[in-house]
Amino acid sequence: MRSVRGWHPASPAAMLMTYTGRRALATEISKSLSMPLSTLLFIPRKEGRGAEERTAGPPRARARWGTGRRPGGPPSRKEGFGGPPCATDNWRPVRFGLDFGTSNTSLAVSDGDSVRVLPIDAVAGETMPTVLYVRRDGTPIVGRAAIDAYLQDNRTRGPLTREVQLLGIRLPSTDPTHKSLEAYILADTSAPGRLFQALKTFLGDPLDTRTNVFGDAKGLEDLIALILVHVRNRAEELTGAAPDAITLGRPVRFIGGDDAEARATGRLRAAAKLAGFRDVRFVAEPIAAAHAADVGPGTSLVFDFGGGTLDLCVVRRDAGGLGVLATAGGPIGGDRATELLIEDAVAPRLGSRAEWGPKRLRLPRYIVNALRDWHALSALNEKPLLDALDDLVRAGAPRRELAALRSAIELQLGYEIFQTTDATKIDLSTVPAAILTYHHAEVDVDARVTRGRFEHLIRPMLDETAALVRGVVGDAGVAAGEITAVVYTGGSSAIPAFRALMHELVPNAVARDTAAFTSVAAGLAMPGVTEAAITG
């Protein structure tokens, strides 16, 4: 096999990519730790003497909330219902509801009569991005401010430097001569901070490890707790009371296999307790949304479509109250749609479809796959790989596309590209076509995207959704024609293709829109809302 300078089959990174079993394992760890895949090295270690062990139907409270505007948009004058509640009025909180989402987090509070959604993000208002950024000095920053700090710090960072550090975990080995593998990392010692996003998706992951955050070993619960501490502190600032009890939303199905349910709720409960919440309760998110929507008599279907999951709930309201007939959920999220759009509209500008030479050579598949996943793209920021890209240009690869790819990797532009593409995806819900524009350093993207093209890209997601809806309606023991309303919540629920699909599947249902980003939190805060048993 011909090698290029700094990147050859014998190099540690190339060895990691060669052995598919190790790569799959590394991918699992990388996602769980929000750690660059290519920094993971697996060093065989024999068991023996001295080997160190390591473990790595309720009262209908009056629900009110804000505009449900896009996260990051300018705060409304009406936000907080004419001003956030404070300790100087006669309003006193009795219950807090927290929707800790994959992409966004919102907090609502009830006084027993009305429900208010609090502007917990000083920049974004009621809808706080579920993002944590820890600077090198250990300072945690949460929400929109975390995104801004990450982007600013990486625009001004110095050259990349790395050193080998012990990760602190031991993994089973498939090599019969070694019982386990000691894991080390190539730590980026020049990184100004670590960004953590979509932590909720790892709650059910069977891999239980800790990550080194600038010398401080932190587990998933510790990282989530830093976000929840911010939420609790903001609640105290806005209401005058630090909440001891919290009702947390949870998806119908956690991602992570058969044991994911207990594992995920256990981790989330532990994180909440670390943040200072002594009494932690859970309610399925679509059930909370149904209460917030104050659904009328008859059978309704709640369609809770967020960044990471789609959660469904069939409910029936009669003289006895609101009963749950069936629930269902799956890993069908809006972030996945954004990644598909990146792959189609942005990645080609970074060389994903480039061919060169008489043998029509192309970029390695793992690089192409990384282009739609900003975590994986940031993991490629290593000198051997960057040198290899330069060698490919000298060998005939298109200079413009690979220069753009190099900039995206070296300047850590992946998350910013994701945000820009996500905004274009949102625009396509209201216009038939949009221009996806992103310009920074060598990256120049001006791509016209039509709604028709986008709907073609998400066709597999639509098919999965159709199967999920048919399944939950069948489990509820009702005919599709009996469903009289569909309650939409979650940012992705506004995508027209999914609305059209639902009209096709439940043709007699009337669309009921709620505040897309805050209705779940509002329902969670309502007194008496509990984790209802399925009555069907």
CSV table of N, CA and C in Angstrom, one decimal, residues 218-318:
chain,number,residue,atom,x,y,z
A,218,LYS,N,-14.5,13.6,34.8
A,218,LYS,CA,-15.9,13.8,35.0
A,218,LYS,C,-16.7,12.7,34.3
A,219,GLY,N,-17.8,12.2,34.9
A,219,GLY,CA,-18.7,11.3,34.3
A,219,GLY,C,-19.8,12.1,33.6
A,220,LEU,N,-20.7,11.3,32.9
A,220,LEU,CA,-21.8,12.0,32.2
A,220,LEU,C,-22.7,12.7,33.2
A,221,GLU,N,-22.9,12.1,34.4
A,221,GLU,CA,-23.7,12.8,35.4
A,221,GLU,C,-23.1,14.1,35.8
A,222,ASP,N,-21.8,14.2,36.0
A,222,ASP,CA,-21.2,15.4,36.4
A,222,ASP,C,-21.4,16.5,35.4
A,223,LEU,N,-21.2,16.2,34.1
A,223,LEU,CA,-21.4,17.2,33.0
A,223,LEU,C,-22.8,17.7,32.9
A,224,ILE,N,-23.8,16.8,33.0
A,224,ILE,CA,-25.2,17.2,33.0
A,224,ILE,C,-25.5,18.1,34.2
A,225,ALA,N,-24.9,17.7,35.4
A,225,ALA,CA,-25.1,18.5,36.6
A,225,ALA,C,-24.7,19.9,36.5
A,226,LEU,N,-23.6,20.2,35.7
A,226,LEU,CA,-23.2,21.5,35.5
A,226,LEU,C,-24.2,22.4,34.8
A,227,ILE,N,-24.9,21.7,33.8
A,227,ILE,CA,-26.0,22.4,33.2
A,227,ILE,C,-27.2,22.7,34.1
A,228,LEU,N,-27.5,21.6,34.9
A,228,LEU,CA,-28.7,21.7,35.8
A,228,LEU,C,-28.4,22.7,36.9
A,229,VAL,N,-27.1,22.9,37.4
A,229,VAL,CA,-26.8,23.9,38.4
A,229,VAL,C,-27.1,25.3,37.8
A,230,HIS,N,-26.8,25.5,36.6
A,230,HIS,CA,-27.1,26.8,36.0
A,230,HIS,C,-28.6,27.0,36.0
A,231,VAL,N,-29.4,26.0,35.6
A,231,VAL,CA,-30.8,26.1,35.6
A,231,VAL,C,-31.4,26.4,36.9
A,232,ARG,N,-30.9,25.7,37.9
A,232,ARG,CA,-31.4,25.9,39.3
A,232,ARG,C,-31.1,27.3,39.8
A,233,ASN,N,-29.9,27.7,39.5
A,233,ASN,CA,-29.5,29.1,39.9
A,233,ASN,C,-30.3,30.2,39.3
A,234,ARG,N,-30.6,30.0,38.0
A,234,ARG,CA,-31.5,30.9,37.3
A,234,ARG,C,-32.9,30.9,37.8
A,235,ALA,N,-33.4,29.7,38.2
A,235,ALA,CA,-34.7,29.6,38.8
A,235,ALA,C,-34.8,30.4,40.1
A,236,GLU,N,-33.7,30.4,40.9
A,236,GLU,CA,-33.7,31.1,42.1
A,236,GLU,C,-33.6,32.6,41.9
A,237,GLU,N,-32.8,33.0,40.9
A,237,GLU,CA,-32.8,34.4,40.5
A,237,GLU,C,-34.1,35.0,40.1
A,238,LEU,N,-34.9,34.2,39.3
A,238,LEU,CA,-36.1,34.7,38.7
A,238,LEU,C,-37.3,34.5,39.6
A,239,THR,N,-37.3,33.6,40.5
A,239,THR,CA,-38.5,33.4,41.4
A,239,THR,C,-38.2,33.7,42.9
A,240,GLY,N,-37.0,33.8,43.2
A,240,GLY,CA,-36.7,34.1,44.6
A,240,GLY,C,-36.6,32.8,45.5
A,241,ALA,N,-36.8,31.7,44.8
A,241,ALA,CA,-36.8,30.4,45.5
A,241,ALA,C,-35.9,29.4,44.8
A,242,ALA,N,-35.0,28.8,45.5
A,242,ALA,CA,-34.2,27.7,44.9
A,242,ALA,C,-35.0,26.4,45.0
A,243,PRO,N,-35.3,25.8,43.8
A,243,PRO,CA,-36.2,24.6,43.9
A,243,PRO,C,-35.4,23.4,44.4
A,244,ASP,N,-36.1,22.7,45.4
A,244,ASP,CA,-35.6,21.5,45.9
A,244,ASP,C,-36.1,20.3,45.1
A,245,ALA,N,-37.4,20.5,44.6
A,245,ALA,CA,-38.0,19.4,43.9
A,245,ALA,C,-38.1,19.8,42.4
A,246,ILE,N,-38.0,18.8,41.5
A,246,ILE,CA,-38.1,19.0,40.1
A,246,ILE,C,-38.8,17.9,39.4
A,247,THR,N,-39.7,18.2,38.5
A,247,THR,CA,-40.3,17.1,37.6
A,247,THR,C,-39.6,17.2,36.3
A,248,LEU,N,-38.9,16.1,35.9
A,248,LEU,CA,-38.1,16.1,34.7
A,248,LEU,C,-38.8,15.3,33.6
A,249,GLY,N,-38.7,15.8,32.4
A,249,GLY,CA,-39.3,15.1,31.3
A,249,GLY,C,-38.3,14.0,30.8
A,250,ARG,N,-38.9,13.0,30.3
A,250,ARG,CA,-38.1,11.9,29.7
A,250,ARG,C,-38.7,11.4,28.5
A,251,PRO,N,-37.9,10.9,27.5
A,251,PRO,CA,-38.5,10.4,26.3
A,251,PRO,C,-39.2,9.1,26.6
A,252,VAL,N,-40.1,8.7,25.7
A,252,VAL,CA,-40.8,7.4,25.8
A,252,VAL,C,-39.8,6.3,25.8
A,253,ARG,N,-38.8,6.4,24.9
A,253,ARG,CA,-37.8,5.3,24.7
A,253,ARG,C,-36.4,6.0,24.7
A,254,PHE,N,-35.6,5.6,25.7
A,254,PHE,CA,-34.2,6.1,25.7
A,254,PHE,C,-33.4,5.3,24.7
A,255,ILE,N,-32.4,6.0,24.0
A,255,ILE,CA,-31.5,5.4,23.1
A,255,ILE,C,-30.5,4.6,23.9
A,256,GLY,N,-30.2,3.3,23.5
A,256,GLY,CA,-29.2,2.6,24.2
A,256,GLY,C,-29.4,1.1,24.5
A,257,GLY,N,-30.5,0.5,23.9
A,257,GLY,CA,-30.6,-0.9,24.1
A,257,GLY,C,-31.7,-1.3,25.2
A,258,ASP,N,-31.7,-2.6,25.5
A,258,ASP,CA,-32.8,-3.1,26.4
A,258,ASP,C,-32.7,-2.5,27.8
A,259,ASP,N,-31.5,-2.3,28.3
A,259,ASP,CA,-31.4,-1.8,29.7
A,259,ASP,C,-31.3,-0.3,29.8
A,260,ALA,N,-31.5,0.4,28.7
A,260,ALA,CA,-31.3,1.9,28.6
A,260,ALA,C,-32.2,2.6,29.6
A,261,GLU,N,-33.4,2.1,29.8
A,261,GLU,CA,-34.4,2.8,30.6
A,261,GLU,C,-33.9,3.1,32.0
A,262,ALA,N,-33.6,2.0,32.7
A,262,ALA,CA,-33.1,2.2,34.1
A,262,ALA,C,-31.8,2.9,34.1
A,263,ARG,N,-30.9,2.6,33.2
A,263,ARG,CA,-29.6,3.3,33.2
A,263,ARG,C,-29.8,4.8,33.0
A,264,ALA,N,-30.6,5.2,32.0
A,264,ALA,CA,-30.8,6.6,31.7
A,264,ALA,C,-31.4,7.4,32.8
A,265,THR,N,-32.5,6.9,33.3
A,265,THR,CA,-33.2,7.6,34.4
A,265,THR,C,-32.4,7.7,35.7
A,266,GLY,N,-31.6,6.6,35.9
A,266,GLY,CA,-30.7,6.6,37.0
A,266,GLY,C,-29.6,7.7,36.9
A,267,ARG,N,-29.0,7.8,35.7
A,267,ARG,CA,-28.0,8.9,35.5
A,267,ARG,C,-28.6,10.3,35.6
A,268,LEU,N,-29.8,10.4,35.0
A,268,LEU,CA,-30.4,11.8,35.0
A,268,LEU,C,-30.8,12.2,36.4
A,269,ARG,N,-31.3,11.2,37.2
A,269,ARG,CA,-31.6,11.4,38.6
A,269,ARG,C,-30.4,11.8,39.4
A,270,ALA,N,-29.3,11.1,39.2
A,270,ALA,CA,-28.0,11.4,39.9
A,270,ALA,C,-27.5,12.8,39.5
A,271,ALA,N,-27.6,13.2,38.2
A,271,ALA,CA,-27.2,14.5,37.8
A,271,ALA,C,-28.0,15.6,38.5
A,272,ALA,N,-29.3,15.4,38.6
A,272,ALA,CA,-30.2,16.3,39.2
A,272,ALA,C,-29.9,16.5,40.7
A,273,LYS,N,-29.6,15.4,41.4
A,273,LYS,CA,-29.3,15.4,42.8
A,273,LYS,C,-27.9,16.1,43.0
A,274,LEU,N,-27.0,15.9,42.1
A,274,LEU,CA,-25.7,16.6,42.2
A,274,LEU,C,-25.9,18.1,42.0
A,275,ALA,N,-26.9,18.5,41.3
A,275,ALA,CA,-27.2,19.9,41.0
A,275,ALA,C,-28.0,20.5,42.2
A,276,GLY,N,-28.4,19.8,43.2
A,276,GLY,CA,-29.1,20.3,44.3
A,276,GLY,C,-30.6,20.0,44.4
A,277,PHE,N,-31.1,19.3,43.4
A,277,PHE,CA,-32.5,18.9,43.5
A,277,PHE,C,-32.7,17.6,44.3
A,278,ARG,N,-33.4,17.7,45.5
A,278,ARG,CA,-33.4,16.6,46.4
A,278,ARG,C,-34.6,15.6,46.0
A,279,ASP,N,-35.6,16.2,45.4
A,279,ASP,CA,-36.8,15.3,45.1
A,279,ASP,C,-36.9,15.4,43.6
A,280,VAL,N,-36.7,14.2,42.9
A,280,VAL,CA,-36.7,14.2,41.4
A,280,VAL,C,-37.7,13.2,41.0
A,281,ARG,N,-38.6,13.7,40.1
A,281,ARG,CA,-39.7,12.8,39.5
A,281,ARG,C,-39.6,12.9,38.0
A,282,PHE,N,-40.1,11.9,37.3
A,282,PHE,CA,-40.1,11.9,35.9
A,282,PHE,C,-41.5,11.7,35.3
A,283,VAL,N,-41.7,12.4,34.2
A,283,VAL,CA,-43.0,12.2,33.4
A,283,VAL,C,-42.6,12.2,32.0
A,284,ALA,N,-43.2,11.3,31.2
A,284,ALA,CA,-42.9,11.2,29.8
A,284,ALA,C,-43.2,12.5,29.1
A,285,GLU,N,-42.4,13.0,28.2
A,285,GLU,CA,-42.5,14.3,27.6
A,285,GLU,C,-43.8,14.4,26.8
A,286,PRO,N,-44.3,13.5,26.0
A,286,PRO,CA,-45.5,13.7,25.3
A,286,PRO,C,-46.7,13.7,26.2
A,287,ILE,N,-46.7,13.0,27.4
A,287,ILE,CA,-47.8,13.1,28.3
A,287,ILE,C,-47.9,14.6,28.9
A,288,ALA,N,-46.7,15.1,29.2
A,288,ALA,CA,-46.7,16.5,29.7
A,288,ALA,C,-47.2,17.5,28.6
A,289,ALA,N,-46.8,17.2,27.3
A,289,ALA,CA,-47.3,18.1,26.2
A,289,ALA,C,-48.8,18.0,26.1
A,290,ALA,N,-49.4,16.8,26.3
A,290,ALA,CA,-50.9,16.6,26.2
A,290,ALA,C,-51.6,17.5,27.3
A,291,HIS,N,-51.0,17.5,28.5
A,291,HIS,CA,-51.6,18.3,29.5
A,291,HIS,C,-51.5,19.8,29.2
A,292,ALA,N,-50.3,20.2,28.7
A,292,ALA,CA,-50.1,21.6,28.4
A,292,ALA,C,-51.1,22.1,27.3
A,293,ALA,N,-51.4,21.2,26.4
A,293,ALA,CA,-52.3,21.5,25.3
A,293,ALA,C,-53.7,21.5,25.7
A,294,ASP,N,-54.0,21.0,26.9
A,294,ASP,CA,-55.4,20.9,27.4
A,294,ASP,C,-56.3,20.3,26.4
A,295,VAL,N,-55.9,19.1,26.0
A,295,VAL,CA,-56.7,18.4,24.9
A,295,VAL,C,-58.1,18.2,25.3
A,296,GLY,N,-59.0,18.4,24.3
A,296,GLY,CA,-60.4,18.2,24.5
A,296,GLY,C,-60.9,16.8,24.6
A,297,PRO,N,-62.2,16.6,24.7
A,297,PRO,CA,-62.7,15.2,24.8
A,297,PRO,C,-62.4,14.5,23.5
A,298,GLY,N,-62.2,13.2,23.6
A,298,GLY,CA,-61.9,12.3,22.5
A,298,GLY,C,-60.5,11.8,22.5
A,299,THR,N,-60.1,11.3,21.4
A,299,THR,CA,-58.8,10.6,21.3
A,299,THR,C,-57.8,11.5,20.6
A,300,SER,N,-56.6,11.8,21.2
A,300,SER,CA,-55.6,12.6,20.5
A,300,SER,C,-54.3,11.9,20.5
A,301,LEU,N,-53.5,12.3,19.5
A,301,LEU,CA,-52.1,11.8,19.4
A,301,LEU,C,-51.1,12.9,19.6
A,302,VAL,N,-50.2,12.8,20.5
A,302,VAL,CA,-49.2,13.8,20.8
A,302,VAL,C,-48.0,13.4,20.0
A,303,PHE,N,-47.5,14.4,19.2
A,303,PHE,CA,-46.4,14.2,18.2
A,303,PHE,C,-45.2,15.1,18.7
A,304,ASP,N,-44.4,14.6,19.6
A,304,ASP,CA,-43.3,15.3,20.2
A,304,ASP,C,-42.0,15.0,19.4
A,305,PHE,N,-41.6,15.9,18.5
A,305,PHE,CA,-40.5,15.7,17.6
A,305,PHE,C,-39.4,16.7,17.9
A,306,GLY,N,-38.4,16.3,18.6
A,306,GLY,CA,-37.3,17.1,19.0
A,306,GLY,C,-36.0,16.9,18.2
A,307,GLY,N,-34.9,17.3,18.8
A,307,GLY,CA,-33.6,17.2,18.1
A,307,GLY,C,-33.1,15.8,18.0
A,308,GLY,N,-33.4,15.0,19.1
A,308,GLY,CA,-32.8,13.6,19.2
A,308,GLY,C,-33.8,12.5,19.0
A,309,THR,N,-35.0,12.7,19.4
A,309,THR,CA,-36.0,11.6,19.4
A,309,THR,C,-37.4,12.1,18.9
A,310,LEU,N,-38.2,11.1,18.5
A,310,LEU,CA,-39.6,11.3,18.2
A,310,LEU,C,-40.4,10.5,19.2
A,311,ASP,N,-41.2,11.2,20.0
A,311,ASP,CA,-42.0,10.5,21.0
A,311,ASP,C,-43.5,10.7,20.7
A,312,LEU,N,-44.2,9.6,20.8
A,312,LEU,CA,-45.6,9.6,20.5
A,312,LEU,C,-46.5,9.1,21.7
A,313,CYS,N,-47.7,9.7,21.8
A,313,CYS,CA,-48.5,9.3,22.9
A,313,CYS,C,-50.0,9.4,22.4
A,314,VAL,N,-50.7,8.3,22.5
A,314,VAL,CA,-52.2,8.4,22.2
A,314,VAL,C,-52.9,8.5,23.6
A,315,VAL,N,-53.7,9.6,23.7
A,315,VAL,CA,-54.4,9.9,24.9
A,315,VAL,C,-55.9,10.0,24.7
A,316,ARG,N,-56.7,9.8,25.7
A,316,ARG,CA,-58.2,10.0,25.6
A,316,ARG,C,-58.7,10.7,26.8
A,317,ARG,N,-59.4,11.8,26.5
A,317,ARG,CA,-60.0,12.6,27.6
A,317,ARG,C,-61.5,12.3,27.6
A,318,ASP,N,-62.0,11.9,28.8
A,318,ASP,CA,-63.4,11.7,29.0
A,318,ASP,C,-63.8,12.3,30.4
